[in-house]
Amino acid sequence: MPFTYNGLPSRVIFGQGTLARVAEEVQALGCQRVLVLSTPQQEGQARQVLDQLGELGADVFAGARMHTPVETTEEAMRVLSSLGADGVVAIGGGSTIGLGKAIALRADLPQVVIPTTYAGSEMTPILGETKNGLKTTQRTLKVLPETVIYDVDLTLGLPVAMSGTSGINAIAHAVEALYAKDRNPIVSMMAEEGIAALARSLPIIAGAPADATARSDALYGAWLCGACLGSVGMSLHHKLCHTLGGSFDLPHAETHTIVLPHAVAYNAEAAPEAMARIARALGADDAAGGLYDLAKAVGAPLALRDIGLNEGDIDRATEIATGNPYWNPREIEAQGIHRLLSDAHAGRRPETLEATDR
Ligand code: NAD
């Protein structure tokens, strides 16, 4: 099958203790005075980075928030220009990385990103922002971070519950990459490897959160899955999660974790090759059931009703999710999506023909 592959330019430093290289990486980008970004919860870590930067560090802006509100970005821009900063270092999860990208979009400054979750934003040229409660997403190379430092040590303390859901959030990118319209052999190879690395490490982390080998495996998997998200188009699963997060304010990683097995079950018959690769990477009999069992094994929530979706919201969620759909291997039809959401709401283990035929 003919294909097109777009390689994205980014430099990756991976391993334990790699944070020690932050100053030389900032210097390599030609920056002399960078602003360090974090959420209020991670200000302590941001201050440590500032210390490590010495004269290259201008100050810390610890106001990053979920969904990248434009008001927060404008506040950070004021701090940035008052300090005369010429680059940013973002340490944290997707929320902090989003702020770094929003600044890069406006000021065209280089970014060094130090991810501490598995969400994958650091590998994508995608920026989601909210203004007056409305979320807009854009794709531009201007926001793709120049340098990413994956320091396994920084993930050792990621709480167990967040590790499981954030890891499955990453898996969701790879799963959809395997049946994307613009899929290609390189990205599919990364996807399968990324799913396998996370599937074998997340259950170990659930029992031994400070296991450095499992943490290294998980972060490696998250990197690969993030690269998938950055390279090819996403389908039904991501549309459902954007709907549930955007219109019903459900938490990001948990929503991904709960919806994924059901979105995969919906697509199973239409994408048999992808299903076989997902199942193989999970070491499971079938893709959808395997994803559900993985979520259960890491102690993640399994039902949308447990994270704030009311049964009465399913009709409206179906309507929003089926309006303006993303490309999907199987046609989007309202009855099927309603059933999918009802199953996810109740937390039922998905049944696929693929599994029941056997
Ligand atoms: P997050 O960044 O919102 O982090 C959640 C909380 O956990 C924050 O308080 C954070 O400070 C804290 N935290 C992060 N790492 C920690 C650690 N190691 N130890 C303890 N606490 C830690 O969560 P997230 O799931 O990483 O990111 C979700 C956001 O990222 C969403 O808004 C999503 O839309 C966005 N996102 C964007 C892209 C993209 O390509 N643009 C990709 C993935 C996610």
Coordinates of C-alpha atoms and ligand atoms in Angstrom, one line a residue:
M1 CA 0.0 0.0 0.0
P2 CA 1.5 3.4 -0.9
F3 CA 1.9 5.9 2.0
T4 CA 3.1 9.3 3.0
Y5 CA 5.3 9.8 6.1
N6 CA 6.0 13.2 7.7
G7 CA 9.0 13.2 10.1
L8 CA 8.7 15.8 12.8
P9 CA 11.9 17.6 13.9
S10 CA 12.6 17.2 17.6
R11 CA 15.6 16.3 19.8
V12 CA 15.0 13.8 22.6
I13 CA 17.2 13.2 25.6
F14 CA 16.1 10.0 27.5
G15 CA 17.1 8.3 30.7
Q16 CA 17.5 8.6 34.4
G17 CA 19.1 11.8 35.7
T18 CA 18.8 13.5 32.3
L19 CA 17.4 16.7 34.0
A20 CA 21.1 17.5 34.8
R21 CA 21.5 18.4 31.1
V22 CA 18.9 21.1 31.1
A23 CA 21.4 24.0 31.1
E24 CA 23.5 22.7 28.2
E25 CA 20.3 22.0 26.2
V26 CA 19.0 25.5 26.8
Q27 CA 22.4 26.9 25.8
A28 CA 22.4 24.7 22.7
L29 CA 19.2 26.4 21.5
G30 CA 21.0 29.8 21.8
C31 CA 18.9 31.0 24.8
Q32 CA 20.4 33.2 27.5
R33 CA 17.5 33.8 29.9
V34 CA 14.6 31.4 30.0
L35 CA 11.3 31.4 31.9
V36 CA 10.5 28.1 33.7
L37 CA 6.8 27.0 33.6
S38 CA 4.8 24.8 35.8
T39 CA 1.4 24.3 37.6
P40 CA 1.1 25.6 41.1
Q41 CA 1.4 22.0 42.3
Q42 CA 4.8 21.5 40.7
E43 CA 6.3 24.9 41.6
G44 CA 8.9 23.2 43.8
Q45 CA 10.2 21.2 40.9
A46 CA 10.2 24.3 38.7
R47 CA 12.3 26.1 41.3
Q48 CA 14.8 23.2 41.3
V49 CA 15.1 23.6 37.5
L50 CA 15.6 27.3 37.9
D51 CA 18.5 26.6 40.4
Q52 CA 20.0 24.1 37.9
L53 CA 19.9 26.8 35.2
G54 CA 21.9 29.3 37.1
E55 CA 22.4 32.4 35.1
L56 CA 20.3 31.0 32.2
G57 CA 17.2 31.0 34.4
A58 CA 15.0 34.2 34.5
D59 CA 12.2 33.1 36.9
V60 CA 9.4 30.7 37.4
F61 CA 5.8 31.2 36.2
A62 CA 3.8 28.6 38.2
G63 CA 0.3 29.5 36.9
A64 CA -0.2 26.8 34.2
R65 CA -3.8 25.5 34.3
M66 CA -5.9 22.8 32.6
H67 CA -7.1 23.5 29.0
T68 CA -4.6 26.3 28.4
P69 CA -6.9 29.3 29.1
V70 CA -5.9 32.3 27.0
E71 CA -6.0 34.6 30.0
T72 CA -3.3 32.5 31.7
T73 CA -1.2 32.6 28.5
E74 CA -1.5 36.4 28.4
E75 CA -0.4 36.7 32.0
A76 CA 2.6 34.5 31.3
M77 CA 3.4 36.6 28.2
R78 CA 3.5 39.8 30.4
V79 CA 5.9 38.1 32.8
L80 CA 8.0 36.8 29.9
S81 CA 8.4 40.2 28.3
S82 CA 9.0 42.0 31.6
L83 CA 11.9 39.6 32.3
G84 CA 13.2 39.8 28.7
A85 CA 13.2 36.0 28.5
D86 CA 14.2 34.5 25.2
G87 CA 13.0 30.9 25.7
V88 CA 10.8 28.7 27.9
V89 CA 11.4 25.5 29.9
A90 CA 8.2 23.7 30.7
I91 CA 8.2 21.0 33.5
G92 CA 5.0 19.0 34.0
G93 CA 2.1 17.3 32.2
G94 CA 0.0 18.3 29.2
S95 CA -1.3 21.5 30.9
T96 CA 2.1 23.0 31.5
I97 CA 3.4 21.9 28.1
G98 CA 0.3 23.5 26.6
L99 CA 1.2 26.8 28.1
G100 CA 4.7 26.5 26.7
K101 CA 3.3 25.9 23.3
A102 CA 0.9 28.8 23.5
I103 CA 3.8 31.1 24.4
A104 CA 5.9 29.7 21.5
L105 CA 3.0 30.4 19.1
R106 CA 2.8 34.0 20.1
A107 CA 6.5 34.8 20.8
D108 CA 8.2 32.3 18.4
L109 CA 10.6 31.3 21.2
P110 CA 12.3 27.9 21.6
Q111 CA 11.1 25.4 24.1
V112 CA 12.8 22.8 26.3
V113 CA 10.1 20.5 27.6
I114 CA 10.5 18.1 30.6
P115 CA 7.4 15.8 30.7
T116 CA 6.3 14.3 34.0
T117 CA 3.2 12.5 32.8
Y118 CA 2.6 10.1 29.9
A119 CA 0.1 12.4 28.0
G120 CA 2.4 13.0 25.0
S121 CA 1.8 16.6 24.2
E122 CA 5.6 17.3 23.9
M123 CA 5.7 15.3 20.7
T124 CA 2.9 17.0 18.8
P125 CA 2.5 20.2 16.8
I126 CA -1.0 20.5 18.3
L127 CA -2.2 23.2 20.6
G128 CA -5.6 23.3 22.3
E129 CA -6.6 26.6 23.9
T130 CA -9.7 27.8 25.7
K131 CA -11.3 31.3 25.5
N132 CA -14.6 32.1 27.2
G133 CA -15.1 28.4 27.9
L134 CA -14.7 27.5 24.2
K135 CA -11.9 25.2 23.2
T136 CA -10.1 25.5 19.8
T137 CA -7.4 23.3 18.5
Q138 CA -4.7 24.1 15.9
R139 CA -1.9 22.3 14.3
T140 CA 1.3 24.3 13.5
L141 CA 5.0 23.4 13.6
K142 CA 5.5 26.7 15.5
V143 CA 4.4 25.0 18.7
L144 CA 6.4 21.8 18.4
P145 CA 9.0 21.8 21.2
E146 CA 12.6 21.8 19.9
T147 CA 14.0 19.7 22.8
V148 CA 12.4 17.2 25.0
I149 CA 14.2 15.9 28.1
Y150 CA 12.6 12.6 29.4
D151 CA 14.0 12.1 32.9
V152 CA 12.7 8.8 34.3
D153 CA 13.5 10.0 37.8
L154 CA 10.8 12.7 37.6
T155 CA 8.1 10.1 36.9
L156 CA 9.0 7.9 39.9
G157 CA 6.6 10.0 42.1
L158 CA 3.7 10.2 39.6
P159 CA 0.9 9.0 41.8
V160 CA -0.2 5.4 41.0
A161 CA -3.8 6.4 39.9
M162 CA -2.5 9.0 37.5
S163 CA 0.2 6.7 36.2
G164 CA -2.4 4.2 35.1
T165 CA -4.8 6.6 33.5
S166 CA -2.1 8.8 31.9
G167 CA -0.4 5.6 30.5
I168 CA -3.7 4.4 28.9
N169 CA -4.3 8.0 27.6
A170 CA -1.0 7.5 25.8
I171 CA -2.0 4.0 24.5
A172 CA -5.1 5.6 23.0
H173 CA -2.9 7.7 20.7
A174 CA -1.2 4.6 19.4
V175 CA -4.4 2.6 19.1
E176 CA -6.0 5.2 16.8
A177 CA -2.7 5.6 14.9
L178 CA -3.0 1.9 13.9
Y179 CA -6.3 2.5 12.1
A180 CA -5.8 6.1 11.0
K181 CA -6.7 7.1 7.4
D182 CA -3.1 8.4 7.0
R183 CA -1.4 5.5 8.8
N184 CA 2.0 4.4 7.6
P185 CA 4.4 1.6 8.5
I186 CA 6.8 3.8 10.5
V187 CA 4.2 5.2 12.7
S188 CA 2.4 1.8 13.1
M189 CA 5.7 0.3 14.2
M190 CA 6.1 3.0 16.9
A191 CA 2.4 2.5 17.9
E192 CA 2.8 -1.3 18.4
E193 CA 6.0 -0.9 20.3
G194 CA 4.5 2.0 22.4
I195 CA 1.5 0.0 23.4
A196 CA 3.6 -3.1 24.3
A197 CA 6.0 -1.0 26.5
L198 CA 3.1 0.6 28.4
A199 CA 1.0 -2.6 28.7
R200 CA 3.9 -4.5 30.3
S201 CA 5.0 -1.7 32.6
L202 CA 1.8 -0.1 33.9
P203 CA 0.7 -3.2 35.9
I204 CA 4.2 -3.3 37.5
I205 CA 4.0 0.4 38.4
A206 CA 0.6 -0.1 40.0
G207 CA 2.2 -2.4 42.5
A208 CA 5.7 -0.9 42.7
P209 CA 5.5 2.8 41.7
A210 CA 9.2 3.4 42.2
D211 CA 10.4 0.5 40.0
A212 CA 12.8 2.4 37.8
T213 CA 12.9 -0.2 35.0
A214 CA 9.1 -0.2 34.6
R215 CA 9.1 3.6 34.8
S216 CA 11.7 3.8 32.1
D217 CA 9.6 1.4 29.9
A218 CA 6.4 3.4 30.5
L219 CA 8.1 6.7 29.6
Y220 CA 9.6 5.2 26.5
G221 CA 6.2 3.9 25.5
A222 CA 4.6 7.3 26.2
W223 CA 7.2 9.0 24.0
L224 CA 6.4 6.6 21.1
C225 CA 2.6 7.0 21.6
G226 CA 3.0 10.8 21.7
A227 CA 4.9 10.7 18.4
C228 CA 1.9 8.8 16.9
L229 CA -0.5 11.5 18.0
G230 CA 1.8 14.1 16.4
S231 CA 2.1 12.3 13.1
V232 CA -1.3 10.9 12.0
G233 CA -5.0 11.8 12.4
M234 CA -7.1 10.6 15.3
S235 CA -10.6 9.1 15.0
L236 CA -13.8 8.3 17.0
H237 CA -12.1 7.7 20.3
H238 CA -10.4 11.2 20.5
K239 CA -13.6 12.8 19.2
L240 CA -15.6 11.2 22.1
C241 CA -13.0 12.2 24.7
H242 CA -13.0 15.8 23.4
T243 CA -16.8 15.9 23.6
L244 CA -16.8 14.5 27.1
G245 CA -14.0 16.7 28.4
G246 CA -15.1 19.8 26.6
S247 CA -18.9 19.7 27.1
F248 CA -19.2 17.7 30.3
D249 CA -16.0 18.7 32.0
L250 CA -14.9 15.1 32.6
P251 CA -11.2 14.6 33.6
H252 CA -8.9 14.0 30.6
A253 CA -6.9 10.9 31.3
E254 CA -9.7 9.0 33.2
T255 CA -12.1 9.7 30.3
H256 CA -9.6 8.3 27.8
T257 CA -9.1 5.2 29.9
I258 CA -12.8 4.4 30.2
V259 CA -13.8 5.2 26.6
L260 CA -10.9 3.5 24.8
P261 CA -12.0 -0.2 25.1
H262 CA -15.5 0.8 23.8
A263 CA -14.3 2.9 20.9
V264 CA -12.1 0.0 19.9
A265 CA -15.0 -2.5 20.1
Y266 CA -17.0 -0.1 17.9
N267 CA -14.2 -0.1 15.3
A268 CA -13.2 -3.7 15.6
E269 CA -14.8 -5.2 12.6
A270 CA -13.8 -2.3 10.4
A271 CA -10.1 -2.5 11.3
P272 CA -9.1 -6.1 11.7
E273 CA -5.4 -5.6 11.0
A274 CA -5.1 -2.9 13.6
M275 CA -7.0 -5.0 16.1
A276 CA -4.6 -7.9 15.6
R277 CA -1.6 -5.6 16.2
I278 CA -3.2 -4.0 19.3
A279 CA -4.1 -7.5 20.8
R280 CA -0.5 -8.7 20.0
A281 CA 1.0 -5.7 21.8
L282 CA -1.2 -6.2 24.8
G283 CA -0.6 -9.9 24.9
A284 CA -4.4 -10.4 24.9
D285 CA -6.9 -12.4 22.9
D286 CA -8.8 -9.4 21.6
A287 CA -8.0 -5.7 21.5
A288 CA -11.1 -4.2 23.2
G289 CA -11.3 -6.8 26.0
G290 CA -7.5 -6.5 26.5
L291 CA -7.7 -2.8 27.0
Y292 CA -10.5 -3.1 29.5
D293 CA -8.5 -5.7 31.4
L294 CA -5.5 -3.5 31.5
A295 CA -7.5 -0.6 32.9
K296 CA -8.8 -3.0 35.6
A297 CA -5.3 -4.3 36.3
V298 CA -4.0 -0.8 37.0
G299 CA -7.0 0.0 39.3
A300 CA -8.3 2.7 36.9
P301 CA -12.0 3.8 36.9
L302 CA -14.0 1.7 34.4
A303 CA -17.3 3.6 34.2
L304 CA -18.1 7.1 33.1
R305 CA -20.8 7.3 35.8
D306 CA -18.0 7.1 38.4
I307 CA -16.2 10.2 37.0
G308 CA -19.2 12.5 36.8
L309 CA -21.3 11.6 33.6
N310 CA -25.0 11.4 34.3
E311 CA -27.1 8.8 32.5
G312 CA -29.3 11.7 31.3
D313 CA -26.3 13.2 29.5
I314 CA -25.8 10.3 27.1
D315 CA -28.3 11.6 24.6
R316 CA -26.7 15.0 24.3
A317 CA -23.2 13.5 24.3
T318 CA -24.2 11.2 21.4
E319 CA -25.6 14.2 19.5
I320 CA -22.4 16.3 20.0
A321 CA -20.1 13.4 19.2
T322 CA -21.9 12.4 16.0
G323 CA -22.1 16.0 14.7
N324 CA -19.0 17.0 12.7
P325 CA -17.3 13.6 13.2
Y326 CA -13.6 13.0 12.6
W327 CA -12.7 10.4 9.9
N328 CA -13.3 6.9 11.3
P329 CA -12.8 3.4 9.9
R330 CA -16.4 2.5 10.6
E331 CA -19.2 4.9 9.8
I332 CA -20.4 7.0 12.7
E333 CA -24.1 6.1 13.4
A334 CA -26.0 7.5 16.3
Q335 CA -27.5 4.3 17.6
G336 CA -24.1 2.6 17.8
I337 CA -22.5 5.6 19.5
H338 CA -25.4 5.8 22.0
R339 CA -24.8 2.1 22.9
L340 CA -21.1 2.6 23.1
L341 CA -21.6 5.5 25.6
S342 CA -24.2 3.6 27.6
D343 CA -21.7 0.7 27.9
A344 CA -18.9 3.1 28.9
H345 CA -21.3 4.8 31.4
A346 CA -22.1 1.5 33.1
G347 CA -18.5 0.2 32.9
R348 CA -19.4 -3.0 31.1
R349 CA -16.6 -5.1 29.5
P350 CA -16.9 -4.7 25.8
E351 CA -17.9 -7.7 23.7
T352 CA -16.7 -7.8 20.1
L353 CA -17.5 -10.3 17.3
E354 CA -13.8 -10.8 17.1
A355 CA -13.8 -12.2 20.6
T356 CA -17.2 -14.0 20.6
D357 CA -16.6 -15.7 17.3
R358 CA -13.6 -17.5 18.7
Ligands
NAD1 P1 -1.9 17.7 33.7 O1 -0.8 18.4 33.0 O2 -3.2 18.5 33.8 O3 -1.5 17.3 35.2 C1 -2.5 17.0 36.2 C2 -1.9 17.4 37.5 O4 -0.8 16.5 37.9 C3 -1.3 18.8 37.6 O5 -1.6 19.3 38.8 C4 0.2 18.5 37.5 O6 1.0 19.5 38.1 C5 0.3 17.2 38.3 N1 1.5 16.4 37.9 C6 2.1 16.2 36.7 N2 3.1 15.4 36.8 C7 3.2 15.0 38.0 C8 4.1 14.1 38.7 N3 5.1 13.5 38.1 N4 3.9 14.0 40.1 C9 2.9 14.6 40.7 N5 2.0 15.4 40.1 C10 2.2 15.6 38.8 O7 -2.3 16.3 33.1 P2 -2.0 15.6 31.7 O8 -2.9 14.4 31.7 O9 -0.5 15.4 31.6 O10 -2.4 16.6 30.6 C11 -3.7 16.8 30.2 C12 -3.8 18.0 29.3 O11 -2.9 18.0 28.3 C13 -5.2 18.1 28.7 O12 -5.6 19.5 28.8 C14 -5.0 17.7 27.3 O13 -5.9 18.3 26.4 C15 -3.6 18.2 27.0 N6 -2.9 17.3 26.0 C16 -2.6 18.0 24.8 C17 -2.0 17.2 23.8 C18 -1.6 17.9 22.6 O14 -1.0 17.3 21.7 N7 -1.8 19.2 22.4 C19 -1.7 15.9 24.0 C20 -2.0 15.3 25.2 C21 -2.7 16.0 26.2

